[in-house]
Amino acid sequence: GENVEQHPSTLSVQEGDSAVIKCTYSDSASNYFPWYKQELGKGPQLIIDIRSNVGEKKDQRIAVTLNKTAKHFSLHITETQPEDSAVYFCAAGARMRFGAGTRLTVKP
Amino acid sequence: DTEVTQTPKHLVMGMTNKKSLKCEQHMGHRAMYWYKQKAKKPPELMFVYSYEKLSINESVPSRFSPECPNSSLLNLHLHALQPEDSALYLCASSHIDLGNEQFFGPGTRLTVL
């Protein structure tokens, strides 16, 4: 079945540093790879996504890279700010299975 | 309007009760979803409606009964739930199917006593 692994489970960085979260997936038919941010008491919110015909996508401080051969994609956040602190989920597969999540803490 | 609304925000029910969760969107999306999220876990897909028809049921127990009265509304009817069903229930919608950005509601926090 579909499997999505996400690492690390927790990540703590100093404000201004970069953060990288990686996901691997098993469904080779996957063609859509979103990243969601979930803050306490809220539903997940899409922050960036990428499709399989693109290798990299950027949106200001956030970027996603995709390696279809290796079946992994990564979220890159530069110049982190305290408001980036949240749980981040990747997702992949025909049934959009979510990774286990990464709790990011940005220390001022 | 890019909002998905869910009611109620919180719900406490006994194992013999019948209750319903409601979800609404006015973005013209034709796909709507129910997810279950336990504490410190990712959302787990339960049901997918596409063009008001149930297209995916992820082997969810029959004590959960979804309904899509029209393209803007999605309900989840609950009956004879178990304490382990306590969780955050999230509704989401997207343009056509799972291969598109999903917009999530804030969820209903359900506690089964």
PDB file of C-alpha atoms in Angstrom:
ATOM      1  CA  GLY A   1       0.000   0.000   0.000  1.00  0.00           C
ATOM      2  CA  GLU A   2       0.940   3.648   0.081  1.00  0.00           C
ATOM      3  CA  ASN A   3       3.587   4.650   2.589  1.00  0.00           C
ATOM      4  CA  VAL A   4       4.894   8.132   3.336  1.00  0.00           C
ATOM      5  CA  GLU A   5       7.774   8.563   5.758  1.00  0.00           C
ATOM      6  CA  GLN A   6       8.660  11.961   7.153  1.00  0.00           C
ATOM      7  CA  HIS A   7      11.792  13.045   9.021  1.00  0.00           C
ATOM      8  CA  PRO A   8      12.652  14.465  11.439  1.00  0.00           C
ATOM      9  CA  SER A   9       9.738  14.178  13.857  1.00  0.00           C
ATOM     10  CA  THR A  10      10.917  17.260  15.760  1.00  0.00           C
ATOM     11  CA  LEU A  11      13.160  20.102  14.664  1.00  0.00           C
ATOM     12  CA  SER A  12      14.352  23.039  16.718  1.00  0.00           C
ATOM     13  CA  VAL A  13      16.203  25.947  15.091  1.00  0.00           C
ATOM     14  CA  GLN A  14      17.284  29.462  15.992  1.00  0.00           C
ATOM     15  CA  GLU A  15      15.424  32.324  14.417  1.00  0.00           C
ATOM     16  CA  GLY A  16      17.035  33.154  11.087  1.00  0.00           C
ATOM     17  CA  ASP A  17      18.368  29.644  10.492  1.00  0.00           C
ATOM     18  CA  SER A  18      17.108  27.317   7.781  1.00  0.00           C
ATOM     19  CA  ALA A  19      14.938  24.245   8.330  1.00  0.00           C
ATOM     20  CA  VAL A  20      14.677  21.187   6.103  1.00  0.00           C
ATOM     21  CA  ILE A  21      12.076  18.424   6.337  1.00  0.00           C
ATOM     22  CA  LYS A  22      12.216  15.342   4.132  1.00  0.00           C
ATOM     23  CA  CYS A  23       9.584  12.873   2.981  1.00  0.00           C
ATOM     24  CA  THR A  24       9.897   9.626   1.077  1.00  0.00           C
ATOM     25  CA  TYR A  25       7.002   7.848  -0.593  1.00  0.00           C
ATOM     26  CA  SER A  26       6.359   4.406  -2.035  1.00  0.00           C
ATOM     27  CA  ASP A  27       3.610   4.977  -4.639  1.00  0.00           C
ATOM     28  CA  SER A  28       5.478   5.529  -7.899  1.00  0.00           C
ATOM     29  CA  ALA A  29       2.247   6.795  -9.487  1.00  0.00           C
ATOM     30  CA  SER A  30       2.214   9.832  -7.151  1.00  0.00           C
ATOM     31  CA  ASN A  31       2.187  13.073  -9.105  1.00  0.00           C
ATOM     32  CA  TYR A  32       1.141  15.699  -6.557  1.00  0.00           C
ATOM     33  CA  PHE A  33       3.148  16.530  -3.432  1.00  0.00           C
ATOM     34  CA  PRO A  34       1.740  19.090  -0.992  1.00  0.00           C
ATOM     35  CA  TRP A  35       3.105  20.426   2.270  1.00  0.00           C
ATOM     36  CA  TYR A  36       0.686  21.497   4.977  1.00  0.00           C
ATOM     37  CA  LYS A  37       1.246  23.574   8.108  1.00  0.00           C
ATOM     38  CA  GLN A  38      -0.966  22.942  11.130  1.00  0.00           C
ATOM     39  CA  GLU A  39      -1.058  25.382  14.004  1.00  0.00           C
ATOM     40  CA  LEU A  40      -2.579  24.560  17.360  1.00  0.00           C
ATOM     41  CA  GLY A  41      -6.366  24.410  17.235  1.00  0.00           C
ATOM     42  CA  LYS A  42      -6.526  24.799  13.462  1.00  0.00           C
ATOM     43  CA  GLY A  43      -6.882  22.612  10.427  1.00  0.00           C
ATOM     44  CA  PRO A  44      -3.903  22.018   8.126  1.00  0.00           C
ATOM     45  CA  GLN A  45      -3.172  24.782   5.625  1.00  0.00           C
ATOM     46  CA  LEU A  46      -1.328  24.313   2.354  1.00  0.00           C
ATOM     47  CA  ILE A  47       1.950  26.219   2.264  1.00  0.00           C
ATOM     48  CA  ILE A  48       3.437  24.909  -0.969  1.00  0.00           C
ATOM     49  CA  ASP A  49       2.945  22.058  -3.413  1.00  0.00           C
ATOM     50  CA  ILE A  50       4.729  20.595  -6.396  1.00  0.00           C
ATOM     51  CA  ARG A  51       3.751  18.377  -9.290  1.00  0.00           C
ATOM     52  CA  SER A  52       5.828  15.581 -10.738  1.00  0.00           C
ATOM     53  CA  ASN A  53       6.783  17.455 -13.886  1.00  0.00           C
ATOM     54  CA  VAL A  54       8.693  20.051 -11.821  1.00  0.00           C
ATOM     55  CA  GLY A  55      11.858  19.546  -9.795  1.00  0.00           C
ATOM     56  CA  GLU A  56      11.751  22.627  -7.592  1.00  0.00           C
ATOM     57  CA  LYS A  57       9.329  25.361  -6.619  1.00  0.00           C
ATOM     58  CA  LYS A  58       9.878  28.473  -4.516  1.00  0.00           C
ATOM     59  CA  ASP A  59       7.556  30.882  -2.781  1.00  0.00           C
ATOM     60  CA  GLN A  60       9.452  33.569  -0.888  1.00  0.00           C
ATOM     61  CA  ARG A  61      11.126  31.830   2.091  1.00  0.00           C
ATOM     62  CA  ILE A  62       9.671  28.426   1.306  1.00  0.00           C
ATOM     63  CA  ALA A  63      10.816  25.955  -1.327  1.00  0.00           C
ATOM     64  CA  VAL A  64      10.065  22.352  -2.190  1.00  0.00           C
ATOM     65  CA  THR A  65      12.337  20.014  -4.133  1.00  0.00           C
ATOM     66  CA  LEU A  66      11.291  16.732  -5.711  1.00  0.00           C
ATOM     67  CA  ASN A  67      13.416  13.767  -6.739  1.00  0.00           C
ATOM     68  CA  LYS A  68      11.060  11.339  -8.465  1.00  0.00           C
ATOM     69  CA  THR A  69      13.777   8.795  -9.136  1.00  0.00           C
ATOM     70  CA  ALA A  70      14.601   8.530  -5.460  1.00  0.00           C
ATOM     71  CA  LYS A  71      10.961   9.041  -4.456  1.00  0.00           C
ATOM     72  CA  HIS A  72      11.595  11.836  -2.023  1.00  0.00           C
ATOM     73  CA  PHE A  73      10.681  15.474  -1.661  1.00  0.00           C
ATOM     74  CA  SER A  74      11.803  18.078   0.803  1.00  0.00           C
ATOM     75  CA  LEU A  75      10.543  21.304   2.350  1.00  0.00           C
ATOM     76  CA  HIS A  76      13.064  24.098   2.828  1.00  0.00           C
ATOM     77  CA  ILE A  77      12.310  27.118   4.981  1.00  0.00           C
ATOM     78  CA  THR A  78      14.910  29.890   5.036  1.00  0.00           C
ATOM     79  CA  GLU A  79      15.235  32.794   7.478  1.00  0.00           C
ATOM     80  CA  THR A  80      12.928  31.078   9.927  1.00  0.00           C
ATOM     81  CA  GLN A  81      10.727  33.183  12.190  1.00  0.00           C
ATOM     82  CA  PRO A  82       8.961  32.293  15.457  1.00  0.00           C
ATOM     83  CA  GLU A  83       5.629  32.277  13.613  1.00  0.00           C
ATOM     84  CA  ASP A  84       6.926  29.373  11.506  1.00  0.00           C
ATOM     85  CA  SER A  85       6.630  27.216  14.647  1.00  0.00           C
ATOM     86  CA  ALA A  86       3.963  24.589  13.907  1.00  0.00           C
ATOM     87  CA  VAL A  87       3.527  20.985  12.801  1.00  0.00           C
ATOM     88  CA  TYR A  88       4.311  20.366   9.143  1.00  0.00           C
ATOM     89  CA  PHE A  89       2.907  17.456   7.134  1.00  0.00           C
ATOM     90  CA  CYS A  90       3.829  16.164   3.712  1.00  0.00           C
ATOM     91  CA  ALA A  91       1.425  14.052   1.682  1.00  0.00           C
ATOM     92  CA  ALA A  92       1.632  11.792  -1.370  1.00  0.00           C
ATOM     93  CA  GLY A  93      -0.061   8.935  -3.141  1.00  0.00           C
ATOM     94  CA  ALA A  94      -3.390   8.364  -4.834  1.00  0.00           C
ATOM     95  CA  ARG A  95      -5.134   8.542  -1.454  1.00  0.00           C
ATOM     96  CA  MET A  96      -3.015  11.554  -0.281  1.00  0.00           C
ATOM     97  CA  ARG A  97      -1.550   9.744   2.686  1.00  0.00           C
ATOM     98  CA  PHE A  98       0.045  12.144   5.169  1.00  0.00           C
ATOM     99  CA  GLY A  99       3.482  11.771   6.698  1.00  0.00           C
ATOM    100  CA  ALA A 100       3.719  11.499  10.478  1.00  0.00           C
ATOM    101  CA  GLY A 101       4.463  15.204  10.843  1.00  0.00           C
ATOM    102  CA  THR A 102       7.367  17.363  11.980  1.00  0.00           C
ATOM    103  CA  ARG A 103       7.044  19.674  14.943  1.00  0.00           C
ATOM    104  CA  LEU A 104       9.156  22.728  14.102  1.00  0.00           C
ATOM    105  CA  THR A 105      10.144  25.103  16.894  1.00  0.00           C
ATOM    106  CA  VAL A 106      11.849  28.378  16.015  1.00  0.00           C
ATOM    107  CA  LYS A 107      13.555  29.919  19.028  1.00  0.00           C
ATOM    108  CA  PRO A 108      13.791  33.719  19.153  1.00  0.00           C
TER     109      PRO A 108
ATOM    110  CA  ASP B   1     -14.598  33.025   0.184  1.00  0.00           C
ATOM    111  CA  THR B   2     -11.869  30.430   0.756  1.00  0.00           C
ATOM    112  CA  GLU B   3     -13.215  29.088   3.999  1.00  0.00           C
ATOM    113  CA  VAL B   4     -14.470  25.696   5.068  1.00  0.00           C
ATOM    114  CA  THR B   5     -16.722  25.924   8.103  1.00  0.00           C
ATOM    115  CA  GLN B   6     -17.476  23.108  10.517  1.00  0.00           C
ATOM    116  CA  THR B   7     -20.047  22.831  13.285  1.00  0.00           C
ATOM    117  CA  PRO B   8     -20.002  22.221  16.126  1.00  0.00           C
ATOM    118  CA  LYS B   9     -16.504  23.134  17.315  1.00  0.00           C
ATOM    119  CA  HIS B  10     -16.753  20.702  20.208  1.00  0.00           C
ATOM    120  CA  LEU B  11     -19.030  17.736  20.820  1.00  0.00           C
ATOM    121  CA  VAL B  12     -19.353  15.417  23.791  1.00  0.00           C
ATOM    122  CA  MET B  13     -21.560  12.382  23.342  1.00  0.00           C
ATOM    123  CA  GLY B  14     -22.359   9.123  25.024  1.00  0.00           C
ATOM    124  CA  MET B  15     -21.989   5.775  23.358  1.00  0.00           C
ATOM    125  CA  THR B  16     -25.728   5.478  22.781  1.00  0.00           C
ATOM    126  CA  ASN B  17     -26.216   8.962  21.325  1.00  0.00           C
ATOM    127  CA  LYS B  18     -26.801   9.946  17.714  1.00  0.00           C
ATOM    128  CA  LYS B  19     -25.185  13.173  16.552  1.00  0.00           C
ATOM    129  CA  SER B  20     -24.086  14.804  13.306  1.00  0.00           C
ATOM    130  CA  LEU B  21     -21.112  16.871  12.236  1.00  0.00           C
ATOM    131  CA  LYS B  22     -21.612  19.477   9.553  1.00  0.00           C
ATOM    132  CA  CYS B  23     -19.286  20.993   6.987  1.00  0.00           C
ATOM    133  CA  GLU B  24     -19.881  23.722   4.426  1.00  0.00           C
ATOM    134  CA  GLN B  25     -17.872  25.356   1.647  1.00  0.00           C
ATOM    135  CA  HIS B  26     -18.771  27.949  -0.975  1.00  0.00           C
ATOM    136  CA  MET B  27     -15.701  27.755  -3.184  1.00  0.00           C
ATOM    137  CA  GLY B  28     -17.408  25.722  -5.884  1.00  0.00           C
ATOM    138  CA  HIS B  29     -15.296  22.688  -5.028  1.00  0.00           C
ATOM    139  CA  ARG B  30     -16.686  19.373  -6.243  1.00  0.00           C
ATOM    140  CA  ALA B  31     -14.686  17.123  -3.912  1.00  0.00           C
ATOM    141  CA  MET B  32     -15.179  16.989  -0.162  1.00  0.00           C
ATOM    142  CA  TYR B  33     -13.464  14.896   2.482  1.00  0.00           C
ATOM    143  CA  TRP B  34     -13.704  13.686   6.058  1.00  0.00           C
ATOM    144  CA  TYR B  35     -10.522  13.060   8.017  1.00  0.00           C
ATOM    145  CA  LYS B  36      -9.940  11.784  11.530  1.00  0.00           C
ATOM    146  CA  GLN B  37      -6.972  13.131  13.480  1.00  0.00           C
ATOM    147  CA  LYS B  38      -5.853  11.723  16.806  1.00  0.00           C
ATOM    148  CA  ALA B  39      -3.579  13.744  19.075  1.00  0.00           C
ATOM    149  CA  LYS B  40      -0.012  14.089  17.758  1.00  0.00           C
ATOM    150  CA  LYS B  41      -0.892  12.066  14.639  1.00  0.00           C
ATOM    151  CA  PRO B  42      -1.474  13.011  10.997  1.00  0.00           C
ATOM    152  CA  PRO B  43      -4.958  13.309   9.508  1.00  0.00           C
ATOM    153  CA  GLU B  44      -6.313   9.966   8.269  1.00  0.00           C
ATOM    154  CA  LEU B  45      -8.649   9.940   5.297  1.00  0.00           C
ATOM    155  CA  MET B  46     -12.089   8.499   6.029  1.00  0.00           C
ATOM    156  CA  PHE B  47     -14.370   9.389   3.122  1.00  0.00           C
ATOM    157  CA  VAL B  48     -14.190  11.158  -0.227  1.00  0.00           C
ATOM    158  CA  TYR B  49     -17.157  12.612  -2.078  1.00  0.00           C
ATOM    159  CA  SER B  50     -16.750  13.589  -5.688  1.00  0.00           C
ATOM    160  CA  TYR B  51     -19.618  15.394  -7.418  1.00  0.00           C
ATOM    161  CA  GLU B  52     -21.835  14.512  -4.439  1.00  0.00           C
ATOM    162  CA  LYS B  53     -21.176  10.790  -4.801  1.00  0.00           C
ATOM    163  CA  LEU B  54     -19.177   8.697  -2.355  1.00  0.00           C
ATOM    164  CA  SER B  55     -16.026   7.681  -4.195  1.00  0.00           C
ATOM    165  CA  ILE B  56     -13.769   6.463  -1.377  1.00  0.00           C
ATOM    166  CA  ASN B  57     -14.569   4.807   1.937  1.00  0.00           C
ATOM    167  CA  GLU B  58     -11.367   3.910   3.739  1.00  0.00           C
ATOM    168  CA  SER B  59     -12.930   0.892   5.473  1.00  0.00           C
ATOM    169  CA  VAL B  60     -14.549   3.112   8.069  1.00  0.00           C
ATOM    170  CA  PRO B  61     -16.881   1.363  10.577  1.00  0.00           C
ATOM    171  CA  SER B  62     -20.583   1.729   9.803  1.00  0.00           C
ATOM    172  CA  ARG B  63     -21.143   3.716  13.005  1.00  0.00           C
ATOM    173  CA  PHE B  64     -19.837   6.628  10.887  1.00  0.00           C
ATOM    174  CA  SER B  65     -22.253   7.492   8.078  1.00  0.00           C
ATOM    175  CA  PRO B  66     -21.386  10.281   5.630  1.00  0.00           C
ATOM    176  CA  GLU B  67     -23.877  12.261   3.604  1.00  0.00           C
ATOM    177  CA  CYS B  68     -23.480  14.888   0.901  1.00  0.00           C
ATOM    178  CA  PRO B  69     -26.845  16.658   0.446  1.00  0.00           C
ATOM    179  CA  ASN B  70     -25.472  19.049  -2.180  1.00  0.00           C
ATOM    180  CA  SER B  71     -22.175  20.305  -3.569  1.00  0.00           C
ATOM    181  CA  SER B  72     -21.644  22.725  -0.672  1.00  0.00           C
ATOM    182  CA  LEU B  73     -22.566  20.556   2.291  1.00  0.00           C
ATOM    183  CA  LEU B  74     -21.099  17.466   3.881  1.00  0.00           C
ATOM    184  CA  ASN B  75     -22.392  15.714   6.976  1.00  0.00           C
ATOM    185  CA  LEU B  76     -21.038  12.944   9.142  1.00  0.00           C
ATOM    186  CA  HIS B  77     -23.668  11.072  11.128  1.00  0.00           C
ATOM    187  CA  LEU B  78     -22.455   9.377  14.286  1.00  0.00           C
ATOM    188  CA  HIS B  79     -24.164   6.525  16.100  1.00  0.00           C
ATOM    189  CA  ALA B  80     -23.048   4.086  18.791  1.00  0.00           C
ATOM    190  CA  LEU B  81     -19.512   5.415  18.875  1.00  0.00           C
ATOM    191  CA  GLN B  82     -16.756   4.062  21.068  1.00  0.00           C
ATOM    192  CA  PRO B  83     -14.401   6.038  23.345  1.00  0.00           C
ATOM    193  CA  GLU B  84     -11.547   5.316  20.906  1.00  0.00           C
ATOM    194  CA  ASP B  85     -13.453   7.351  18.304  1.00  0.00           C
ATOM    195  CA  SER B  86     -12.647  10.482  20.277  1.00  0.00           C
ATOM    196  CA  ALA B  87     -10.578  12.673  17.954  1.00  0.00           C
ATOM    197  CA  LEU B  88     -10.527  15.841  15.866  1.00  0.00           C
ATOM    198  CA  TYR B  89     -12.697  15.382  12.784  1.00  0.00           C
ATOM    199  CA  LEU B  90     -11.590  17.520   9.882  1.00  0.00           C
ATOM    200  CA  CYS B  91     -13.535  18.360   6.779  1.00  0.00           C
ATOM    201  CA  ALA B  92     -11.767  19.479   3.614  1.00  0.00           C
ATOM    202  CA  SER B  93     -12.654  20.372   0.053  1.00  0.00           C
ATOM    203  CA  SER B  94     -10.759  20.682  -3.196  1.00  0.00           C
ATOM    204  CA  HIS B  95     -11.334  21.619  -6.800  1.00  0.00           C
ATOM    205  CA  ILE B  96     -11.913  18.173  -8.280  1.00  0.00           C
ATOM    206  CA  ASP B  97     -10.061  15.397  -6.508  1.00  0.00           C
ATOM    207  CA  LEU B  98      -7.234  14.478  -4.152  1.00  0.00           C
ATOM    208  CA  GLY B  99      -4.649  15.702  -6.660  1.00  0.00           C
ATOM    209  CA  ASN B 100      -5.368  19.313  -5.841  1.00  0.00           C
ATOM    210  CA  GLU B 101      -4.940  21.691  -2.916  1.00  0.00           C
ATOM    211  CA  GLN B 102      -7.251  20.773  -0.083  1.00  0.00           C
ATOM    212  CA  PHE B 103      -8.808  23.498   2.052  1.00  0.00           C
ATOM    213  CA  PHE B 104      -9.379  22.290   5.598  1.00  0.00           C
ATOM    214  CA  GLY B 105     -11.900  23.433   8.138  1.00  0.00           C
ATOM    215  CA  PRO B 106     -10.908  23.973  11.793  1.00  0.00           C
ATOM    216  CA  GLY B 107     -12.343  20.630  12.810  1.00  0.00           C
ATOM    217  CA  THR B 108     -14.796  19.316  15.376  1.00  0.00           C
ATOM    218  CA  ARG B 109     -13.257  18.056  18.603  1.00  0.00           C
ATOM    219  CA  LEU B 110     -15.281  14.941  19.488  1.00  0.00           C
ATOM    220  CA  THR B 111     -15.242  13.268  22.872  1.00  0.00           C
ATOM    221  CA  VAL B 112     -17.084   9.976  23.349  1.00  0.00           C
ATOM    222  CA  LEU B 113     -17.819   9.083  26.950  1.00  0.00           C
TER     223      LEU B 113
END
